[in-house]
Each structure stands twice: as structure tokens, then as C-alpha cells.
Amino acid sequence: MADFIARTGGRPEAVFERIGIDAECLGQTRRALDLADYVAMMEDAAQETGNDNFGLWFGQRYQPQMLGLIGEIALAAPTLGSAIEHLALWFPWHQQATETRLTRRDGLLRLEYRILDGSIVDRRQDAELTMGMFANVFRTCLPSGWAPEMVLFEHARPASWRDHEAAFDADVGWSQGTNALVFRDRGLDRAMPQADLSRLQRLTTDLAGVAGSCGTPAFLDLVRGEIRRRLSAGALHLEEVAEALSTTPWTLQRRLAEFGATFSDLIEATRLDLARHYLRQAHLPLGDIAFLLGYSEASAFSRAFARWTGCSPRRWRQLSLQAMARN
């Protein structure tokens, strides 16, 4: 990490100091790092280097052996298919408060990843880094020139979005419910170059031991994470969120009440956080932001934002961009 920040024109020590991360901790692949700090470090590195696609390009060079235990597990698996299954199973043990799934849809496989903690709003760099990491597991085993069928990201399309298509040699979908590599099942029976079943067993045991101290997001942050996932689809239903959290609507309402919150409160809070996040991205039109937040038209979003902040979205964006330029 420090090397890549420096190579792209940044000061790694300044990034680590601002986030409060011990640089030595980053070099210890078996030491747990708080997810919120890690994601904030990636976002700060993008700003420090002036490289809006920092996570994208860092991920393209991030080889499995650099991933610590989870990377070693993938490399030790007997086949590529097994490596992907182990990634899906064990990645949440490697990185707290995340969901990783291997699913099949429309004849294609999807290796999905998303952060469950709704309090972590700015997380684009982490998503692009992780998709690059996952792609490099495939590239380790398959012939040169392999590319996924498509790559999906939950964040909105950035300004330099064509770089993503070039990096993955694939079409890219934006503002999705999750991040995912979409691929065909060809080549999954190919042997991994460093396959070692006995080592694989030891590594999974080690990872389970290391991950034992990792926490899970607070309940309200889990709810906000599920709300965020569904915002752009339009109408939000408490029943859908309850099902995603493996509970009943009544129980969800009761637990929210215990925290002095309601479902509509969390929708508003999530929209406000994301609105600020999107408004800082100057290339996003207000109409697109309204859609991403689940509004049918820009005027409805503008009225809601003015109610929340006492300021129009356009004016808030202007002030925010001016402040960012000064810093």
C-alpha cells in the first residue's frame, strides 16, 4: 500500500497519520485491521494521490499472495472452482462486516461482494480494489487474456469510467445492488498452480482463529446497509429488509424502537449520507442523484435535501467543492 501511494505521487505517511493506522500493521498479513479504517485509508489515498481510480489500479496489481491468509487459501485450493468457493466462504472471515457469495444467474456465475455496514458510506475504492483482487485469482490459473463477462459495482459511475472497462476488458455495470465478477463456468476444473490440500486445511484453521476477534456491524448499521442496497430500486418495504436480516417485520420494528429509531428515520438518514456523498462527485447530474436515492424526480430530492440541511443540493455542492479545493 505505502509503495503504491508513493509511486502514484502521494505521501503514505500522511495518509496513515490522518486515518490513525500504524504502517507496520499493514505489513502483517495475519493481523486484523478495522474495516472502517481500511476503507477510509483507501478513500484518503485516492485524494492524496489525486488518482480517482486508485483502488482500480491498485487492485489490478494486487496478487493473491499479497492478500494474506485468504489469498493463500485460494492458491492452495485444488482447482480454480474450489478456490472461488473458498473465497466466497472465507472472505467474510478475512474482512469483517462483509458478505461474499457465489451465485448462478441466467447461466452465468457471479462472485459477489459488498460491505454490510451501512455507516461506511464512501467505499468505492475498496470495491474496485476487491474486484481486481478477485479477478487476479482467475488470472493466476487461466490462460493469458482471460476476462470476466461483466463487472458490477454498487457505486455510481465515476468520471473516468472507461478505465474500468479497459482494466477488466469487460463491460461494467454501475449502481448495482452489490459488487460482482460475472463469469462463465469454463475452466473451473483447472488445477491451481500451488494446490496443496493439507496446507489448505491448516490455512482455514488459522483464518478461523485470527477472525475470532473480529466484530460485526451494529444493528442499525446493518439495517442501513440493506436500505442502501435497495434505494435506487424505488419503493422500500420494511418486509424486504426484515427478510434480508433473517427476522420478521414486527421484530425489526421492535428492535428499531429499542434504539429510538423508526424504519423511515433510517431511510432518511441513509439518503442524506448518500446525497452528500454523490454531491461531492461533480460529474453526477442532480437528476441521476435523485434516481440513485429512490426519488422519481429531481424536484422531490431537492425539497427533501433542503428540509434536511436548509440548503439546496446545488448550493451545497458548490460549497462542498469549494471547501475540497481549498484543502
GROMACS .gro file of C-alpha atoms in nm:
model
  327
    1MET     CA    1   0.000   0.000   0.000
    2ALA     CA    2   0.267   0.252   0.104
    3ASP     CA    3   0.471   0.175  -0.208
    4PHE     CA    4   0.174   0.222  -0.442
    5ILE     CA    5   0.074   0.551  -0.277
    6ALA     CA    6   0.430   0.679  -0.318
    7ARG     CA    7   0.456   0.556  -0.678
    8THR     CA    8   0.139   0.743  -0.770
    9GLY     CA    9   0.260   1.072  -0.624
   10GLY     CA   10   0.128   1.060  -0.268
   11ARG     CA   11   0.272   1.064   0.083
   12PRO     CA   12   0.184   0.734   0.251
   13GLU     CA   13   0.286   0.857   0.596
   14ALA     CA   14   0.036   1.144   0.566
   15VAL     CA   15  -0.245   0.903   0.475
   16PHE     CA   16  -0.168   0.669   0.764
   17GLU     CA   17  -0.143   0.958   1.012
   18ARG     CA   18  -0.477   1.108   0.907
   19ILE     CA   19  -0.659   0.775   0.942
   20GLY     CA   20  -0.469   0.671   1.255
   21ILE     CA   21  -0.323   0.349   1.114
   22ASP     CA   22   0.011   0.200   1.217
   23ALA     CA   23   0.207   0.143   0.894
   24GLU     CA   24   0.365  -0.169   1.043
   25CYS     CA   25   0.020  -0.323   1.085
   26LEU     CA   26  -0.033  -0.314   0.707
   27GLY     CA   27   0.270  -0.533   0.652
   28GLN     CA   28   0.143  -0.803   0.888
   29THR     CA   29  -0.096  -1.003   0.671
   30ARG     CA   30  -0.229  -1.206   0.964
   31ARG     CA   31  -0.318  -0.908   1.181
   32ALA     CA   32  -0.677  -0.780   1.180
   33LEU     CA   33  -0.743  -0.420   1.071
   34ASP     CA   34  -1.069  -0.239   1.139
   35LEU     CA   35  -1.279  -0.233   0.821
   36ALA     CA   36  -1.389   0.130   0.856
   37ASP     CA   37  -1.025   0.240   0.895
   38TYR     CA   38  -0.917   0.030   0.597
   39VAL     CA   39  -1.188   0.170   0.370
   40ALA     CA   40  -1.118   0.526   0.487
   41MET     CA   41  -0.749   0.473   0.414
   42MET     CA   42  -0.829   0.373   0.055
   43GLU     CA   43  -1.050   0.680   0.003
   44ASP     CA   44  -0.788   0.908   0.158
   45ALA     CA   45  -0.516   0.756  -0.063
   46ALA     CA   46  -0.722   0.839  -0.372
   47GLN     CA   47  -0.747   1.202  -0.260
   48GLU     CA   48  -0.382   1.220  -0.153
   49THR     CA   49  -0.256   1.095  -0.489
   50GLY     CA   50  -0.513   1.280  -0.698
   51ASN     CA   51  -0.586   0.944  -0.860
   52ASP     CA   52  -0.963   0.895  -0.866
   53ASN     CA   53  -0.910   0.536  -0.986
   54PHE     CA   54  -0.660   0.449  -0.713
   55GLY     CA   55  -0.845   0.136  -0.597
   56LEU     CA   56  -0.900   0.017  -0.953
   57TRP     CA   57  -0.531   0.024  -1.046
   58PHE     CA   58  -0.409  -0.098  -0.708
   59GLY     CA   59  -0.643  -0.396  -0.740
   60GLN     CA   60  -0.510  -0.484  -1.085
   61ARG     CA   61  -0.160  -0.534  -0.943
   62TYR     CA   62  -0.273  -0.694  -0.617
   63GLN     CA   63  -0.179  -1.061  -0.649
   64PRO     CA   64  -0.341  -1.336  -0.433
   65GLN     CA   65  -0.025  -1.393  -0.228
   66MET     CA   66  -0.046  -1.028  -0.116
   67LEU     CA   67  -0.389  -1.093   0.038
   68GLY     CA   68  -0.264  -1.276   0.344
   69LEU     CA   69  -0.442  -1.588   0.465
   70ILE     CA   70  -0.740  -1.562   0.230
   71GLY     CA   71  -0.509  -1.532  -0.070
   72GLU     CA   72  -0.302  -1.828   0.048
   73ILE     CA   73  -0.624  -2.029   0.088
   74ALA     CA   74  -0.727  -1.958  -0.271
   75LEU     CA   75  -0.383  -2.056  -0.402
   76ALA     CA   76  -0.377  -2.382  -0.203
   77ALA     CA   77  -0.719  -2.497  -0.329
   78PRO     CA   78  -0.715  -2.797  -0.565
   79THR     CA   79  -0.896  -2.631  -0.858
   80LEU     CA   80  -0.999  -2.285  -0.969
   81GLY     CA   81  -1.362  -2.368  -0.889
   82SER     CA   82  -1.260  -2.471  -0.538
   83ALA     CA   83  -1.053  -2.153  -0.499
   84ILE     CA   84  -1.355  -1.939  -0.587
   85GLU     CA   85  -1.579  -2.136  -0.350
   86HIS     CA   86  -1.326  -2.088  -0.070
   87LEU     CA   87  -1.309  -1.714  -0.146
   88ALA     CA   88  -1.687  -1.687  -0.119
   89LEU     CA   89  -1.694  -1.890   0.203
   90TRP     CA   90  -1.394  -1.744   0.384
   91PHE     CA   91  -1.367  -1.382   0.269
   92PRO     CA   92  -1.608  -1.256   0.540
   93TRP     CA   93  -1.373  -1.420   0.792
   94HIS     CA   94  -1.082  -1.232   0.635
   95GLN     CA   95  -1.266  -0.897   0.629
   96GLN     CA   96  -1.526  -0.822   0.894
   97ALA     CA   97  -1.876  -0.693   0.819
   98THR     CA   98  -1.882  -0.809   0.458
   99GLU     CA   99  -2.090  -1.051   0.252
  100THR     CA  100  -1.939  -1.265  -0.023
  101ARG     CA  101  -2.149  -1.508  -0.227
  102LEU     CA  102  -2.108  -1.735  -0.527
  103THR     CA  103  -2.437  -1.743  -0.719
  104ARG     CA  104  -2.567  -1.854  -1.057
  105ARG     CA  105  -2.799  -1.635  -1.263
  106ASP     CA  106  -2.904  -1.655  -1.629
  107GLY     CA  107  -2.649  -1.927  -1.700
  108LEU     CA  108  -2.360  -1.724  -1.557
  109LEU     CA  109  -2.178  -1.738  -1.223
  110ARG     CA  110  -2.134  -1.433  -1.002
  111LEU     CA  111  -1.875  -1.383  -0.730
  112GLU     CA  112  -2.045  -1.111  -0.524
  113TYR     CA  113  -1.904  -0.883  -0.256
  114ARG     CA  114  -2.044  -0.597  -0.050
  115ILE     CA  115  -1.988  -0.422   0.281
  116LEU     CA  116  -2.275  -0.482   0.522
  117ASP     CA  117  -2.203  -0.184   0.748
  118GLY     CA  118  -2.429   0.100   0.632
  119SER     CA  119  -2.230   0.355   0.830
  120ILE     CA  120  -1.941   0.315   0.582
  121VAL     CA  121  -2.069   0.543   0.307
  122ASP     CA  122  -1.760   0.624   0.095
  123ARG     CA  123  -1.638   0.281  -0.016
  124ARG     CA  124  -1.583   0.292  -0.390
  125GLN     CA  125  -1.206   0.240  -0.375
  126ASP     CA  126  -1.243  -0.074  -0.164
  127ALA     CA  127  -1.495  -0.223  -0.407
  128GLU     CA  128  -1.274  -0.163  -0.711
  129LEU     CA  129  -0.969  -0.298  -0.529
  130THR     CA  130  -1.157  -0.613  -0.424
  131MET     CA  131  -1.291  -0.688  -0.771
  132GLY     CA  132  -0.936  -0.658  -0.904
  133MET     CA  133  -0.812  -0.896  -0.634
  134PHE     CA  134  -1.080  -1.149  -0.724
  135ALA     CA  135  -1.002  -1.122  -1.096
  136ASN     CA  136  -0.636  -1.192  -1.026
  137VAL     CA  137  -0.726  -1.528  -0.868
  138PHE     CA  138  -0.874  -1.628  -1.204
  139ARG     CA  139  -0.573  -1.489  -1.391
  140THR     CA  140  -0.338  -1.696  -1.174
  141CYS     CA  141  -0.491  -2.016  -1.309
  142LEU     CA  142  -0.633  -1.940  -1.653
  143PRO     CA  143  -0.451  -1.862  -1.980
  144SER     CA  144  -0.339  -1.508  -2.053
  145GLY     CA  145  -0.621  -1.295  -2.187
  146TRP     CA  146  -0.894  -1.426  -1.957
  147ALA     CA  147  -1.162  -1.167  -1.882
  148PRO     CA  148  -1.493  -1.178  -1.696
  149GLU     CA  149  -1.818  -1.145  -1.888
  150MET     CA  150  -1.904  -0.835  -1.688
  151VAL     CA  151  -1.813  -0.649  -1.369
  152LEU     CA  152  -2.077  -0.491  -1.143
  153PHE     CA  153  -2.029  -0.211  -0.891
  154GLU     CA  154  -2.273  -0.077  -0.634
  155HIS     CA  155  -2.141   0.279  -0.662
  156ALA     CA  156  -2.238   0.530  -0.928
  157ARG     CA  157  -2.040   0.560  -1.250
  158PRO     CA  158  -1.724   0.769  -1.190
  159ALA     CA  159  -1.587   1.030  -1.426
  160SER     CA  160  -1.310   0.808  -1.570
  161TRP     CA  161  -1.530   0.502  -1.609
  162ARG     CA  162  -1.377   0.383  -1.936
  163ASP     CA  163  -1.062   0.292  -1.742
  164HIS     CA  164  -1.264   0.023  -1.567
  165GLU     CA  165  -1.370  -0.137  -1.893
  166ALA     CA  166  -1.007  -0.134  -2.006
  167ALA     CA  167  -0.874  -0.276  -1.679
  168PHE     CA  168  -1.114  -0.571  -1.674
  169ASP     CA  169  -1.153  -0.600  -2.054
  170ALA     CA  170  -1.527  -0.627  -1.992
  171ASP     CA  171  -1.848  -0.428  -1.977
  172VAL     CA  172  -1.914  -0.265  -1.641
  173GLY     CA  173  -2.249  -0.208  -1.468
  174TRP     CA  174  -2.294   0.074  -1.216
  175SER     CA  175  -2.532   0.147  -0.924
  176GLN     CA  176  -2.598  -0.223  -0.869
  177GLY     CA  177  -2.722  -0.394  -0.553
  178THR     CA  178  -2.378  -0.548  -0.497
  179ASN     CA  179  -2.030  -0.567  -0.646
  180ALA     CA  180  -1.964  -0.876  -0.858
  181LEU     CA  181  -1.749  -1.052  -1.113
  182VAL     CA  182  -1.974  -1.223  -1.368
  183PHE     CA  183  -1.812  -1.516  -1.547
  184ARG     CA  184  -1.875  -1.840  -1.733
  185ASP     CA  185  -1.805  -2.178  -1.574
  186ARG     CA  186  -1.540  -2.273  -1.828
  187GLY     CA  187  -1.201  -2.369  -1.682
  188LEU     CA  188  -1.317  -2.410  -1.323
  189ASP     CA  189  -1.179  -2.766  -1.315
  190ARG     CA  190  -0.825  -2.646  -1.391
  191ALA     CA  191  -0.573  -2.723  -1.116
  192MET     CA  192  -0.443  -2.429  -0.915
  193PRO     CA  193  -0.064  -2.393  -0.965
  194GLN     CA  194   0.008  -2.418  -0.589
  195ALA     CA  195  -0.262  -2.671  -0.492
  196ASP     CA  196  -0.194  -2.830  -0.152
  197LEU     CA  197  -0.485  -2.987   0.038
  198SER     CA  198  -0.304  -3.033   0.369
  199ARG     CA  199  -0.186  -2.671   0.361
  200LEU     CA  200  -0.538  -2.559   0.268
  201GLN     CA  201  -0.676  -2.723   0.582
  202ARG     CA  202  -0.413  -2.558   0.803
  203LEU     CA  203  -0.476  -2.218   0.649
  204THR     CA  204  -0.854  -2.228   0.700
  205THR     CA  205  -0.797  -2.326   1.064
  206ASP     CA  206  -0.556  -2.035   1.104
  207LEU     CA  207  -0.801  -1.789   0.947
  208ALA     CA  208  -1.084  -1.904   1.173
  209GLY     CA  209  -0.857  -1.840   1.472
  210VAL     CA  210  -0.748  -1.493   1.357
  211ALA     CA  211  -1.104  -1.390   1.271
  212GLY     CA  212  -1.240  -1.490   1.610
  213SER     CA  213  -1.188  -1.137   1.745
  214CYS     CA  214  -1.348  -0.952   1.452
  215GLY     CA  215  -1.677  -0.780   1.529
  216THR     CA  216  -1.997  -0.737   1.332
  217PRO     CA  217  -2.170  -0.408   1.249
  218ALA     CA  218  -2.411  -0.252   1.495
  219PHE     CA  219  -2.774  -0.344   1.431
  220LEU     CA  220  -2.873   0.000   1.299
  221ASP     CA  221  -2.579  -0.003   1.058
  222LEU     CA  222  -2.685  -0.344   0.926
  223VAL     CA  223  -3.034  -0.209   0.859
  224ARG     CA  224  -2.891   0.096   0.684
  225GLY     CA  225  -2.675  -0.131   0.472
  226GLU     CA  226  -2.982  -0.318   0.349
  227ILE     CA  227  -3.165   0.011   0.286
  228ARG     CA  228  -2.874   0.141   0.080
  229ARG     CA  229  -2.876  -0.173  -0.132
  230ARG     CA  230  -3.239  -0.115  -0.231
  231LEU     CA  231  -3.268   0.264  -0.260
  232SER     CA  232  -3.233   0.301  -0.637
  233ALA     CA  233  -3.499   0.033  -0.695
  234GLY     CA  234  -3.768   0.278  -0.582
  235ALA     CA  235  -4.020   0.193  -0.312
  236LEU     CA  236  -3.861   0.048   0.002
  237HIS     CA  237  -4.051  -0.212   0.201
  238LEU     CA  238  -3.976  -0.299   0.560
  239GLU     CA  239  -4.071  -0.660   0.488
  240GLU     CA  240  -3.788  -0.698   0.234
  241VAL     CA  241  -3.529  -0.561   0.475
  242ALA     CA  242  -3.657  -0.783   0.756
  243GLU     CA  243  -3.628  -1.090   0.534
  244ALA     CA  244  -3.272  -0.995   0.434
  245LEU     CA  245  -3.183  -0.975   0.803
  246SER     CA  246  -3.349  -1.311   0.876
  247THR     CA  247  -3.610  -1.162   1.105
  248THR     CA  248  -3.978  -1.066   1.098
  249PRO     CA  249  -4.117  -0.718   1.024
  250TRP     CA  250  -4.259  -0.697   1.376
  251THR     CA  251  -3.926  -0.791   1.535
  252LEU     CA  252  -3.741  -0.543   1.315
  253GLN     CA  253  -3.975  -0.262   1.418
  254ARG     CA  254  -3.943  -0.357   1.784
  255ARG     CA  255  -3.563  -0.363   1.771
  256LEU     CA  256  -3.555  -0.027   1.593
  257ALA     CA  257  -3.781   0.117   1.862
  258GLU     CA  258  -3.537  -0.006   2.127
  259PHE     CA  259  -3.279   0.224   1.966
  260GLY     CA  260  -3.528   0.511   1.944
  261ALA     CA  261  -3.546   0.483   1.565
  262THR     CA  262  -3.803   0.402   1.300
  263PHE     CA  263  -3.764   0.250   0.956
  264SER     CA  264  -3.845   0.583   0.791
  265ASP     CA  265  -3.583   0.755   1.012
  266LEU     CA  266  -3.314   0.523   0.878
  267ILE     CA  267  -3.426   0.571   0.519
  268GLU     CA  268  -3.394   0.949   0.561
  269ALA     CA  269  -3.054   0.922   0.734
  270THR     CA  270  -2.921   0.688   0.465
  271ARG     CA  271  -3.046   0.915   0.189
  272LEU     CA  272  -2.882   1.219   0.349
  273ASP     CA  273  -2.544   1.045   0.386
  274LEU     CA  274  -2.553   0.921   0.027
  275ALA     CA  275  -2.678   1.255  -0.105
  276ARG     CA  276  -2.373   1.429   0.041
  277HIS     CA  277  -2.151   1.154  -0.098
  278TYR     CA  278  -2.293   1.189  -0.451
  279LEU     CA  279  -2.300   1.569  -0.448
  280ARG     CA  280  -1.923   1.572  -0.391
  281GLN     CA  281  -1.888   1.399  -0.729
  282ALA     CA  282  -1.916   1.694  -0.967
  283HIS     CA  283  -1.982   1.480  -1.276
  284LEU     CA  284  -2.310   1.337  -1.140
  285PRO     CA  285  -2.622   1.531  -1.254
  286LEU     CA  286  -2.881   1.608  -0.986
  287GLY     CA  287  -3.137   1.400  -1.175
  288ASP     CA  288  -2.912   1.094  -1.155
  289ILE     CA  289  -2.855   1.151  -0.784
  290ALA     CA  290  -3.230   1.171  -0.727
  291PHE     CA  291  -3.274   0.836  -0.904
  292LEU     CA  292  -2.993   0.673  -0.704
  293LEU     CA  293  -3.167   0.784  -0.383
  294GLY     CA  294  -3.501   0.639  -0.492
  295TYR     CA  295  -3.679   0.960  -0.595
  296SER     CA  296  -3.890   0.971  -0.909
  297GLU     CA  297  -3.783   1.326  -0.997
  298ALA     CA  298  -3.513   1.577  -0.910
  299SER     CA  299  -3.758   1.825  -0.755
  300ALA     CA  300  -3.862   1.574  -0.487
  301PHE     CA  301  -3.496   1.519  -0.398
  302SER     CA  302  -3.429   1.894  -0.388
  303ARG     CA  303  -3.719   1.953  -0.149
  304ALA     CA  304  -3.607   1.670   0.079
  305PHE     CA  305  -3.245   1.788   0.083
  306ALA     CA  306  -3.348   2.145   0.164
  307ARG     CA  307  -3.560   2.010   0.451
  308TRP     CA  308  -3.263   1.811   0.587
  309THR     CA  309  -2.994   2.077   0.552
  310GLY     CA  310  -3.164   2.414   0.495
  311CYS     CA  311  -2.971   2.438   0.168
  312SER     CA  312  -3.042   2.338  -0.192
  313PRO     CA  313  -2.841   2.046  -0.338
  314ARG     CA  314  -2.687   2.275  -0.598
  315ARG     CA  315  -2.569   2.526  -0.338
  316TRP     CA  316  -2.445   2.251  -0.103
  317ARG     CA  317  -2.243   2.100  -0.389
  318GLN     CA  318  -2.090   2.438  -0.472
  319LEU     CA  319  -1.983   2.500  -0.112
  320SER     CA  320  -1.852   2.145  -0.070
  321LEU     CA  321  -1.642   2.154  -0.387
  322GLN     CA  322  -1.500   2.492  -0.287
  323ALA     CA  323  -1.400   2.350   0.053
  324MET     CA  324  -1.240   2.046  -0.112
  325ALA     CA  325  -1.043   2.272  -0.347
  326ARG     CA  326  -0.908   2.475  -0.053
  327ASN     CA  327  -0.794   2.158   0.121
   0.00000   0.00000   0.00000
